[in-house]
PDB file of C-alpha atoms in Angstrom:
ATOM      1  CA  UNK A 310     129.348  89.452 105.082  1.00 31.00           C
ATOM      2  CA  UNK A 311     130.353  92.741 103.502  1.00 34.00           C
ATOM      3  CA  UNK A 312     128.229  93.186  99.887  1.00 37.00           C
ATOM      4  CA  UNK A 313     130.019  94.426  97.002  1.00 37.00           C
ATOM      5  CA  UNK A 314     126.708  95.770  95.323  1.00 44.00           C
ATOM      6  CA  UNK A 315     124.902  99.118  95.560  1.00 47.00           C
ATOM      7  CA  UNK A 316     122.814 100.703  97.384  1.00 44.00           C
ATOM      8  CA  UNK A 317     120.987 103.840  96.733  1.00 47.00           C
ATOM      9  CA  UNK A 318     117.844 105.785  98.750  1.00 49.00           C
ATOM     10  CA  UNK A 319     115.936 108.721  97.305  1.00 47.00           C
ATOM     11  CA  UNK A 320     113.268 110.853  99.556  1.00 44.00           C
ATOM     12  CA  UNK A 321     111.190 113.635  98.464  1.00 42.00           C
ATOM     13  CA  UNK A 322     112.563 117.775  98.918  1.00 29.00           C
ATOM     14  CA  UNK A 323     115.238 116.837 101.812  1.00 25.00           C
ATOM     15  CA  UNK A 324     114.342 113.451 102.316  1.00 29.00           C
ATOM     16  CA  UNK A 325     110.422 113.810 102.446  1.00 32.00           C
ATOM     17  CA  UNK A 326     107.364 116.043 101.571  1.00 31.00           C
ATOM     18  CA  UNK A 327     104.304 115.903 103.063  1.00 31.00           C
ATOM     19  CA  UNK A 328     101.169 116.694 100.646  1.00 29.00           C
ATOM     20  CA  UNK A 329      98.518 118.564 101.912  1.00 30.00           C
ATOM     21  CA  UNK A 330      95.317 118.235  99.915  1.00 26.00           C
ATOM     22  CA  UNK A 331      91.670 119.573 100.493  1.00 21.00           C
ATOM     23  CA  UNK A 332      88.540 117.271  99.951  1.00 25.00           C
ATOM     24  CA  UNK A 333      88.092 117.422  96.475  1.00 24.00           C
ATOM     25  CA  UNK A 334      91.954 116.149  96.268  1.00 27.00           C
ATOM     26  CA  UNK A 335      94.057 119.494  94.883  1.00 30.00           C
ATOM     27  CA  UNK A 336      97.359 119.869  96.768  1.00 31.00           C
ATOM     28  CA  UNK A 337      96.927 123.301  99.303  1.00 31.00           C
ATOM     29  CA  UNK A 338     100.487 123.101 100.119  1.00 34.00           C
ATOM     30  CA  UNK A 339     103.468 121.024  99.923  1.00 34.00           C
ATOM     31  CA  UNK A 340     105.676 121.078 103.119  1.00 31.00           C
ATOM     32  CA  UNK A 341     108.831 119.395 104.465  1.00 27.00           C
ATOM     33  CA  UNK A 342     107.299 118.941 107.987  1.00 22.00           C
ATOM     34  CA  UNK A 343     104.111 116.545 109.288  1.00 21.00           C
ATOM     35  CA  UNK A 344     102.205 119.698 109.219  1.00 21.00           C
ATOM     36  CA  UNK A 345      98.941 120.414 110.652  1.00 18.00           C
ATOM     37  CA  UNK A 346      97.509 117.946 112.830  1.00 19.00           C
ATOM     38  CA  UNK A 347      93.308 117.839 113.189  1.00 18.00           C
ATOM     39  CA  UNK A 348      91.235 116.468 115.665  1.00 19.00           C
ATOM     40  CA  UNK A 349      90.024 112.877 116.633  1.00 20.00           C
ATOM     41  CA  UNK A 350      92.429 110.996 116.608  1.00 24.00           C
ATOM     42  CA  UNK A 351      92.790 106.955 115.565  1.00 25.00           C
ATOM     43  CA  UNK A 352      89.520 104.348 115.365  1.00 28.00           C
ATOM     44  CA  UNK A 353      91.585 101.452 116.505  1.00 33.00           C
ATOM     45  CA  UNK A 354      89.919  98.860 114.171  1.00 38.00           C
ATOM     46  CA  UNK A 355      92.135  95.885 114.870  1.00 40.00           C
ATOM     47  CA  UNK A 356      89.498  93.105 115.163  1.00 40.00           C
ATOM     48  CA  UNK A 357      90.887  91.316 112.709  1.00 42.00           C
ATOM     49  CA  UNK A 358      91.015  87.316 112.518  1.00 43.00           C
ATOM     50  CA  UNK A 359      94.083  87.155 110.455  1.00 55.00           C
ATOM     51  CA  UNK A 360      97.266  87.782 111.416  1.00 65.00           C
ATOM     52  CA  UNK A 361     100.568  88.363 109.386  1.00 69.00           C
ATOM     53  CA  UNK A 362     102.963  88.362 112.575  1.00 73.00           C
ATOM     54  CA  UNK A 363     102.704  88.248 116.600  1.00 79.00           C
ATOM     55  CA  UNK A 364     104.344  91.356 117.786  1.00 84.00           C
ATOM     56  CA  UNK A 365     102.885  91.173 121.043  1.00 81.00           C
ATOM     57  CA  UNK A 366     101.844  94.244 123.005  1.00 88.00           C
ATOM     58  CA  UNK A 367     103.570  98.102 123.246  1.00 92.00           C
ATOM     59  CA  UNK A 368     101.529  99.398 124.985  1.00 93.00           C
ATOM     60  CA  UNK A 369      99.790 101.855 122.183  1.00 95.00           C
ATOM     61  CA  UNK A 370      96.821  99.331 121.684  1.00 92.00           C
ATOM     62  CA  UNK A 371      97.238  98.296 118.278  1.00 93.00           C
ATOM     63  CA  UNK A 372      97.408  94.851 116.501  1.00 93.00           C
ATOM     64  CA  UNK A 373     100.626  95.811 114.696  1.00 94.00           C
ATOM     65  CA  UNK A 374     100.811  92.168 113.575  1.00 93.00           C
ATOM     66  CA  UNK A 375      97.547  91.886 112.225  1.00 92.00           C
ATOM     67  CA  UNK A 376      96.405  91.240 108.781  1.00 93.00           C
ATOM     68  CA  UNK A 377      97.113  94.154 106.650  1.00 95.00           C
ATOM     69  CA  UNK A 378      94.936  93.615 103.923  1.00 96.00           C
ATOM     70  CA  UNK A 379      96.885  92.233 101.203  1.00 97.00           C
ATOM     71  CA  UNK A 380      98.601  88.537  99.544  1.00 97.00           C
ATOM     72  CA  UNK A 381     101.034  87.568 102.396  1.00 95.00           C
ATOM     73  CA  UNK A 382     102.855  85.894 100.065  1.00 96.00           C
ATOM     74  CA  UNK A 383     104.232  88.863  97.913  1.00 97.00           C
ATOM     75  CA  UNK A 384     107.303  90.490  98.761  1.00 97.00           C
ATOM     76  CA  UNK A 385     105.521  93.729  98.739  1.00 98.00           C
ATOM     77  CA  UNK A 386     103.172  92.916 101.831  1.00 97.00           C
ATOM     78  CA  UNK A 387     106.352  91.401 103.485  1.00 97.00           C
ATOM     79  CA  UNK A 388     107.618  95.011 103.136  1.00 97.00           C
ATOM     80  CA  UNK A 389     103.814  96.588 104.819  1.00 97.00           C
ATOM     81  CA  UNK A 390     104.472  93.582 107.457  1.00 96.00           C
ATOM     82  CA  UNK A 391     108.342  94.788 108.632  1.00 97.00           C
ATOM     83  CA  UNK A 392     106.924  98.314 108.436  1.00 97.00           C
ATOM     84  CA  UNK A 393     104.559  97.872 111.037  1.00 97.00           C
ATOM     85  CA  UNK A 394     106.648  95.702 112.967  1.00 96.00           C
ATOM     86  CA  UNK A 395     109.257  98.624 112.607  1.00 97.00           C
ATOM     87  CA  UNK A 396     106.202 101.177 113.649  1.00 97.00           C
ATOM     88  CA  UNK A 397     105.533  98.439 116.465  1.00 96.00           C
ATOM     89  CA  UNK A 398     109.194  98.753 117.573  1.00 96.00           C
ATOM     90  CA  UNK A 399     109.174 102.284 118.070  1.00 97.00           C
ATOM     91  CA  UNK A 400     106.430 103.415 119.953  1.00 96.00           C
ATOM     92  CA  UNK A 401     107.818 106.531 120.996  1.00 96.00           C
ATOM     93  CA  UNK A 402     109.631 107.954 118.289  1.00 97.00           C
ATOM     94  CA  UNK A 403     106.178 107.247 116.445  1.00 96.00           C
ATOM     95  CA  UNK A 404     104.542 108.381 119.229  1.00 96.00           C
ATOM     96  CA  UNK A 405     102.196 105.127 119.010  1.00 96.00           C
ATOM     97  CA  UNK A 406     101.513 105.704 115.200  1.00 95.00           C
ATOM     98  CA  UNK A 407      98.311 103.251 113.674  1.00 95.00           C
ATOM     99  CA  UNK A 408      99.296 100.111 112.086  1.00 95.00           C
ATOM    100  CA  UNK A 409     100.007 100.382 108.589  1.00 97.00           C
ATOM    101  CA  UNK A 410      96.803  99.201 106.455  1.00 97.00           C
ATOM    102  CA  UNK A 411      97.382  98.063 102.282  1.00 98.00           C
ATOM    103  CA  UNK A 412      95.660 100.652 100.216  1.00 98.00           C
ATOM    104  CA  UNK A 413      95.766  98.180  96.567  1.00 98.00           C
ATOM    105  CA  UNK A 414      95.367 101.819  94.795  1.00 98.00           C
ATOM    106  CA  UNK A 415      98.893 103.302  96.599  1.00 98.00           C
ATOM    107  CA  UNK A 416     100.480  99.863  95.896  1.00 98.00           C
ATOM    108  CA  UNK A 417      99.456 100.469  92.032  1.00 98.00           C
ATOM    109  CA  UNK A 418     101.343 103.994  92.000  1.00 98.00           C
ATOM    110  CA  UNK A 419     104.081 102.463  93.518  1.00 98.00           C
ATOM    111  CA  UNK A 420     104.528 100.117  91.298  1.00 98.00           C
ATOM    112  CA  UNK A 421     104.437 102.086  88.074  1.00 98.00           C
ATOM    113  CA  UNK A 422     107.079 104.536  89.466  1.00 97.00           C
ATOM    114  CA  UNK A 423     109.350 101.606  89.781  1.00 97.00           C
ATOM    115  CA  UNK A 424     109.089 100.507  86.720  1.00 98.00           C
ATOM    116  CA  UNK A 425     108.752 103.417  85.381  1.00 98.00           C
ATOM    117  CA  UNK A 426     112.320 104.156  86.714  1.00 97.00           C
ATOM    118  CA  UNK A 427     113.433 101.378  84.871  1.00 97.00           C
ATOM    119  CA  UNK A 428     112.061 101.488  81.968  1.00 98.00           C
ATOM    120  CA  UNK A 429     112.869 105.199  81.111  1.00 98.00           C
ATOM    121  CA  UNK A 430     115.733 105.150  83.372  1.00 97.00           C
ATOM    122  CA  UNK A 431     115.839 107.480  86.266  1.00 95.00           C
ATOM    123  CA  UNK A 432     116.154 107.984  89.770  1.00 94.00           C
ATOM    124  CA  UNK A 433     113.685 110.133  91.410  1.00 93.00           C
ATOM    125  CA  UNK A 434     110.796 111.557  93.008  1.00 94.00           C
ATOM    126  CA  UNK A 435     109.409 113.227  89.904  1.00 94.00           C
ATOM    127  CA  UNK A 436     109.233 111.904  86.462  1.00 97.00           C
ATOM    128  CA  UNK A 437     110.630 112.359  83.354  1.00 98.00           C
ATOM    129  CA  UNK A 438     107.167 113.964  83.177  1.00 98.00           C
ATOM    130  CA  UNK A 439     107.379 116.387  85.474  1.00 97.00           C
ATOM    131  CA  UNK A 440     105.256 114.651  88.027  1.00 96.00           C
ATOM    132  CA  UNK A 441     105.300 114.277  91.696  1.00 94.00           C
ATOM    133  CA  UNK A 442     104.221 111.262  93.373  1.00 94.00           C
ATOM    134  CA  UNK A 443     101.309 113.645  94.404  1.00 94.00           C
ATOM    135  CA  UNK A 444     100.636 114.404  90.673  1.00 95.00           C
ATOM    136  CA  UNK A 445     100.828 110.557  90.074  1.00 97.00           C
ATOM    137  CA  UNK A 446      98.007 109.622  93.490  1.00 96.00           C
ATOM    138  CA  UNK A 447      95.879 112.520  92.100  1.00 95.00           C
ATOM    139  CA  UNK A 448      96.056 111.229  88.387  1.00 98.00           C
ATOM    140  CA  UNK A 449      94.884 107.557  89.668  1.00 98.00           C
ATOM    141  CA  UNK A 450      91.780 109.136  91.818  1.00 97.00           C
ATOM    142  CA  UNK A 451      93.522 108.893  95.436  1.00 96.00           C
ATOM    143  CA  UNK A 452      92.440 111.557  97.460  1.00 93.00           C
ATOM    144  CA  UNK A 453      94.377 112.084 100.417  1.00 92.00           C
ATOM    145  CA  UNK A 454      94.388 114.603 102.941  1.00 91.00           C
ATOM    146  CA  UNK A 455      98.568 113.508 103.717  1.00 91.00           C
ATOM    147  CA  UNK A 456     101.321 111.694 101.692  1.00 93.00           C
ATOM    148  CA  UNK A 457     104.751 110.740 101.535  1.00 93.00           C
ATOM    149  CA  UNK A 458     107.367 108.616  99.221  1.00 94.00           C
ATOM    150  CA  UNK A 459     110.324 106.529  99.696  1.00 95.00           C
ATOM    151  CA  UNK A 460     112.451 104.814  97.138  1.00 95.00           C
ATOM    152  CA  UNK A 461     115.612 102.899  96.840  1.00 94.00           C
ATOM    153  CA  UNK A 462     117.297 100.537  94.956  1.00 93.00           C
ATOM    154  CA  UNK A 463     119.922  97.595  95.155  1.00 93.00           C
ATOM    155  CA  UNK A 464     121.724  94.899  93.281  1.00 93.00           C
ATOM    156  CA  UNK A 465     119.405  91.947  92.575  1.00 93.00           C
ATOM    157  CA  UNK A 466     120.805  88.618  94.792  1.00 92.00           C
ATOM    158  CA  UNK A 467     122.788  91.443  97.400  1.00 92.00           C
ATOM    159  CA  UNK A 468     119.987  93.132  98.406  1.00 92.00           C
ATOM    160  CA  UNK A 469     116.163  92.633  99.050  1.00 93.00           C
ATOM    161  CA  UNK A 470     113.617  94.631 100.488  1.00 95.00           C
ATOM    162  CA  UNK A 471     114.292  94.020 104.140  1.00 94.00           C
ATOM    163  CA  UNK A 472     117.679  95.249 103.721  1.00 93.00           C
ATOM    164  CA  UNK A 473     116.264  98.426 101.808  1.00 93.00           C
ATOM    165  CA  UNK A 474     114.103  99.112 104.434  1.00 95.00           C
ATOM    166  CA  UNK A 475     117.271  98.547 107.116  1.00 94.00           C
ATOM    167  CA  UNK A 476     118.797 101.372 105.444  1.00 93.00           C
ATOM    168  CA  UNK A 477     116.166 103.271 106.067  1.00 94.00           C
ATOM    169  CA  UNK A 478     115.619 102.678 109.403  1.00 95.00           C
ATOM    170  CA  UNK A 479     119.083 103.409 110.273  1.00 94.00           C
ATOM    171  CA  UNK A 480     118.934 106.954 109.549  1.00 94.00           C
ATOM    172  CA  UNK A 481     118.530 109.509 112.466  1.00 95.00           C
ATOM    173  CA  UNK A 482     115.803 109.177 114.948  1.00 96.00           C
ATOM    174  CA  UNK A 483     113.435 112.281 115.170  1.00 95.00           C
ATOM    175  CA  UNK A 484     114.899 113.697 111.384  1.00 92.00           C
ATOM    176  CA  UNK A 485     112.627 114.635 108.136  1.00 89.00           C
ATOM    177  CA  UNK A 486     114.048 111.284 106.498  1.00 91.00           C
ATOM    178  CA  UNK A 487     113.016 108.014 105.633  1.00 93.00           C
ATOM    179  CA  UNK A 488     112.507 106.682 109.068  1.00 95.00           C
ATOM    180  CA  UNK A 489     110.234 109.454 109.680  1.00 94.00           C
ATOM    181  CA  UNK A 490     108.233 108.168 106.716  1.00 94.00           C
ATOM    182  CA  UNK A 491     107.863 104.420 108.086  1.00 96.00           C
ATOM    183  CA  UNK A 492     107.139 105.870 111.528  1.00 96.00           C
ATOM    184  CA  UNK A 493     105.038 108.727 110.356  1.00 94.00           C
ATOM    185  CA  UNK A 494     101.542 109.008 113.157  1.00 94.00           C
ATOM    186  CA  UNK A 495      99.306 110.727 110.299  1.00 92.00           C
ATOM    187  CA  UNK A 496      99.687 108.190 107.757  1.00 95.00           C
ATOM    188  CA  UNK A 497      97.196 105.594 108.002  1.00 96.00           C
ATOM    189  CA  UNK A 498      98.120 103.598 104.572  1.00 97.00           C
ATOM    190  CA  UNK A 499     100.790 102.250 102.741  1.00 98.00           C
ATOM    191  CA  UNK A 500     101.108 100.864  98.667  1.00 98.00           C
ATOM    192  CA  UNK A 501     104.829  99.332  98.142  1.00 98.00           C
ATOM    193  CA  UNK A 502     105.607  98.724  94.389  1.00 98.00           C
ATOM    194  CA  UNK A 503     108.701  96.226  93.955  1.00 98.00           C
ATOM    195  CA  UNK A 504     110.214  96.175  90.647  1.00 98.00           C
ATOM    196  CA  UNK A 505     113.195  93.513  89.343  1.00 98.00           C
ATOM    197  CA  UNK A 506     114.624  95.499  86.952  1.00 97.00           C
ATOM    198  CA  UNK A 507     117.510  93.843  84.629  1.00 96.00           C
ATOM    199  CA  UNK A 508     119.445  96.525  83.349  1.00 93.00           C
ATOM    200  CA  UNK A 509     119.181  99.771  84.979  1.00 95.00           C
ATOM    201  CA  UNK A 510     121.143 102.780  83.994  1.00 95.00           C
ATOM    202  CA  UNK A 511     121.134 106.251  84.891  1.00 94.00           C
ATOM    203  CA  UNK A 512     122.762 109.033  83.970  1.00 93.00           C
ATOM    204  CA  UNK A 513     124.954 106.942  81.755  1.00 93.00           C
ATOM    205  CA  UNK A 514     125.870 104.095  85.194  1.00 92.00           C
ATOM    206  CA  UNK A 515     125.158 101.314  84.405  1.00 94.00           C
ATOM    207  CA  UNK A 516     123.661  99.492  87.321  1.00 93.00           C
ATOM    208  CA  UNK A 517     123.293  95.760  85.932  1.00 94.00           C
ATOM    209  CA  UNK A 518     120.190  94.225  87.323  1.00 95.00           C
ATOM    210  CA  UNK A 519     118.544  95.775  90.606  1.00 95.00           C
ATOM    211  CA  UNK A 520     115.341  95.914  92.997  1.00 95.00           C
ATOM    212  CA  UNK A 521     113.686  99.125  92.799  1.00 95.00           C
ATOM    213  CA  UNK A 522     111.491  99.783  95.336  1.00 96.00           C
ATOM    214  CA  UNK A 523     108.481 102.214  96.066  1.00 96.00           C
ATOM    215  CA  UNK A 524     106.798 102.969  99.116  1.00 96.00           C
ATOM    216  CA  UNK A 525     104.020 104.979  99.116  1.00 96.00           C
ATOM    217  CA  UNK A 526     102.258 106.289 102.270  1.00 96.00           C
ATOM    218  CA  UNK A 527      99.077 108.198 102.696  1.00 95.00           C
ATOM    219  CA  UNK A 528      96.095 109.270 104.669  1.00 94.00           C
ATOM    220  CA  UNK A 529      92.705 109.858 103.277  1.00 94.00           C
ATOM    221  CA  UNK A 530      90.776 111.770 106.511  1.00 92.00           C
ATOM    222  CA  UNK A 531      91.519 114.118 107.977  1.00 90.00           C
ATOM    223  CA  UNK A 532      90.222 112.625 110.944  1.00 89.00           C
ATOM    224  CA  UNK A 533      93.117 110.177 111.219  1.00 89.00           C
ATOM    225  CA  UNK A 534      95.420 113.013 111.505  1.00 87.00           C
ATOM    226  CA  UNK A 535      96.226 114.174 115.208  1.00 87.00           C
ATOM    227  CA  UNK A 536      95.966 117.475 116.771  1.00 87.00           C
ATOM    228  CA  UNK A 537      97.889 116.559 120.253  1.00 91.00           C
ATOM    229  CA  UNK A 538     101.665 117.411 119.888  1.00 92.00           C
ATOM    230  CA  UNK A 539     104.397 114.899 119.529  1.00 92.00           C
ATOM    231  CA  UNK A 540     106.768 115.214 122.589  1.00 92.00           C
ATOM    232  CA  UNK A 541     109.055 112.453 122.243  1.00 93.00           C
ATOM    233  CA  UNK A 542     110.138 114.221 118.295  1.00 94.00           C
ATOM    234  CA  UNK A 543     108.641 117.904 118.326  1.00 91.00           C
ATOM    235  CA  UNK A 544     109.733 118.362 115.213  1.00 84.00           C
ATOM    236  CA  UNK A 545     108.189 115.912 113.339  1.00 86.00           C
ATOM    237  CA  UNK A 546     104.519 117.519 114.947  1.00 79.00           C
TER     238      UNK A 546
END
């Protein structure tokens, strides 16, 4: 069934920035590659007794189905749920990234910038403030040693977050994009803010009433962050 609605993606700086920050959580430098990788690698902590989905086994040694931490009846942690069965799904363009665990303090970022799109209506990575979604983690206390930002939106009753996130995910494999994002090895974290917002207009378009949604994705050790090279997408690290 075709949908006669919108639908509209935004990433950071050509589709996504990465966020370097040092301990004490200032940004060193802000890049539009993974970056630097560290050393040692992932603590694969999946002992979990809950479980959100049964994705069997990839091979990478990850629960990907497993509890991620947050109300499984939400939309939102729907969203963290298809993400990691999307990270599950992909185990070599992700180069066996981590599950995806709910960081409550992300999701609360995530959620402002989506209403704050709506409210002061706008479409972006950076406010009408001047701030990045960096600015933003840094202003709520997150300190993160990586981080990343997707949003999109789509008419309310055509679209949902599942089909958001299909547009993502059918952008170009191994590209600094969206998909890159959801697949992204370094991040170990994910906050997704879904807004219903009733009358959204933007540079004088009128969108009628749409789902905004945020995702935001970070990591908050540098241990989590790899050092061996990724040979499946060598550009991405």
């Amino acid at each position: 069934m075709t949908r006669p609605a919108l639908w509209k993606v935004g990433v950071l700086a050509a589709l996504m920035t990465i966020g370097w920050a040092s301990a004490c959580g200032d940004v060193d430098e802000e890049d539009d590659t993974l970056g630097t990788d560290l050393e040692s690698g992932f603590d694969d902590d999946d002992d979990d007794d809950a479980s959100a989905a049964d994705f069997g086994d990839n091979g990478c040694g990850y629960d990907y189905g497993a509890d991620p931490g947050c109300d499984l009846s939400t939309e939102a942690c729907q969203n963290v749920v298809r993400i990691n069965r999307d990270r599950f799904e992909n185990p070599e363009e992700s180069d066996c990234a981590p599950r995806l665990k709910w960081s409550a303090e992300l999701a609360a970022v995530a959620l402002a910038h989506s209403k704050d799109m709506c409210d002061r209506g706008f479409f972006d990575h950076k406010n009408p403030d001047n701030q990045t979604p960096f600015d933003r983690m840094e202003a709520s206390g997150i300190t993160y040693v990586a981080a990343g930002e997707n949003i999109a939106f789509g008419t309310l009753g055509a679209y949902d977050a599942d089909d958001l996130e299909d547009g993502f995910m059918a952008e170009p494999a191994c590209q600094v994009n969206h998909r890159s994002n959801i697949l992204g090895r370094d991040f170990t974290h994910v906050g997704v803010g879904i807004y219903e917002c009733s009358n959204y207009s933007v540079d004088g378009n009128n969108y009628g009433s749409v789902i905004i949604l945020t995702q935001d994705f970070a990591s908050f050790s540098y241990g989590d962050i790899r050092e061996d090279e990724h040979d499946y997408c060598p550009a991405l690290g």
